[in-house]
Coordinates of C-alpha atoms in Angstrom, one line a residue:
M85 CA -15.5 12.2 2.8
K86 CA -14.7 12.4 6.5
K87 CA -11.1 12.4 7.7
E88 CA -11.7 9.1 9.5
D89 CA -12.6 7.5 6.2
K90 CA -9.0 7.9 5.1
T91 CA -6.3 5.5 5.9
E92 CA -2.5 6.0 6.0
L93 CA 0.7 4.1 5.5
I94 CA 4.4 5.0 6.0
A95 CA 6.7 4.1 3.1
V96 CA 10.4 4.0 4.1
F97 CA 12.9 3.8 1.3
K98 CA 16.4 2.2 1.6
K99 CA 19.4 4.3 2.5
G100 CA 21.0 5.6 -0.7
I101 CA 17.7 6.0 -2.6
S102 CA 17.4 9.6 -3.7
E103 CA 14.2 11.6 -3.0
T104 CA 13.8 12.0 -6.7
K105 CA 13.8 8.2 -7.2
A106 CA 11.5 7.7 -4.2
K107 CA 9.0 10.2 -5.6
T108 CA 9.2 8.6 -9.0
V109 CA 8.2 5.2 -7.4
L110 CA 5.4 6.9 -5.4
D111 CA 4.1 8.8 -8.5
Q112 CA 3.9 5.5 -10.4
S113 CA 1.7 4.1 -7.6
G114 CA -0.8 7.0 -7.8
A115 CA -0.7 7.3 -4.0
V116 CA -1.1 10.7 -2.4
Y117 CA 2.0 11.3 -0.3
R118 CA 3.9 13.9 1.8
P119 CA 7.3 13.7 3.4
G120 CA 7.4 12.3 7.0
M121 CA 7.0 9.3 9.2
D122 CA 5.6 8.5 12.7
S123 CA 8.0 9.2 15.6
S124 CA 7.8 5.7 17.1
R125 CA 10.8 4.3 15.2
G126 CA 13.5 6.5 16.8
K127 CA 16.7 8.2 15.7
I128 CA 18.8 5.2 14.9
Y129 CA 16.1 3.9 12.5
F130 CA 15.8 7.4 11.0
Y131 CA 19.5 7.6 10.1
K132 CA 19.9 4.0 8.8
T133 CA 17.1 4.4 6.2
G134 CA 16.4 6.7 3.3
P135 CA 13.5 9.0 2.5
K136 CA 10.2 8.5 4.4
Y137 CA 6.7 9.4 3.3
I138 CA 3.2 9.4 4.7
L139 CA 0.8 8.0 2.2
T140 CA -2.9 8.7 2.4
F141 CA -5.6 6.5 0.8
D142 CA -9.3 7.1 0.4
N143 CA -10.2 3.6 1.5
E144 CA -8.8 0.3 2.8
H145 CA -9.0 -1.3 -0.6
A146 CA -6.6 1.3 -2.1
R147 CA -4.2 0.9 0.9
K148 CA -4.1 -2.9 0.6
K149 CA -3.5 -2.6 -3.2
F150 CA -0.5 -0.4 -2.5
I151 CA 0.9 -2.8 0.0
S152 CA 0.6 -5.8 -2.3
G153 CA 2.1 -4.0 -5.3
Y154 CA 4.9 -2.0 -3.6
K155 CA 6.1 -3.6 -0.3
D156 CA 8.6 -5.8 -2.2
R157 CA 10.0 -3.2 -4.5
A158 CA 13.8 -3.1 -4.4
E159 CA 13.9 0.5 -3.4
I160 CA 11.6 0.2 -0.4
Y161 CA 12.9 -0.7 3.0
E162 CA 9.5 -1.3 4.5
V163 CA 5.8 -0.2 4.4
Y164 CA 3.9 0.0 7.7
V165 CA 0.8 1.4 9.4
P166 CA 1.7 4.4 11.5
D167 CA 0.8 4.5 15.2
W168 CA 0.3 8.1 16.0
S169 CA -0.3 7.4 19.7
I170 CA 3.4 6.7 20.3
Q171 CA 6.0 9.5 20.5
K172 CA 9.5 8.1 21.0
D173 CA 11.7 11.1 20.2

């Protein structure tokens, strides 16, 4: 599989959600993830939210399935597609 075949999302958890709880939610989803986010959101956003993870999916179907199943979870602040072309900080 080529790198460009993969697709990513950023999952941002609400402030106060522990990394342990965030990882439990992501483990339940089966998503491949690592800590981080894109830099377009800025420092204020960074400090008013909780743990942030970059999720990598093998295909668009898997990405859409995650969005539909997890974007409305109580622990999640938001899920969005990263824009790696913007560097704000």
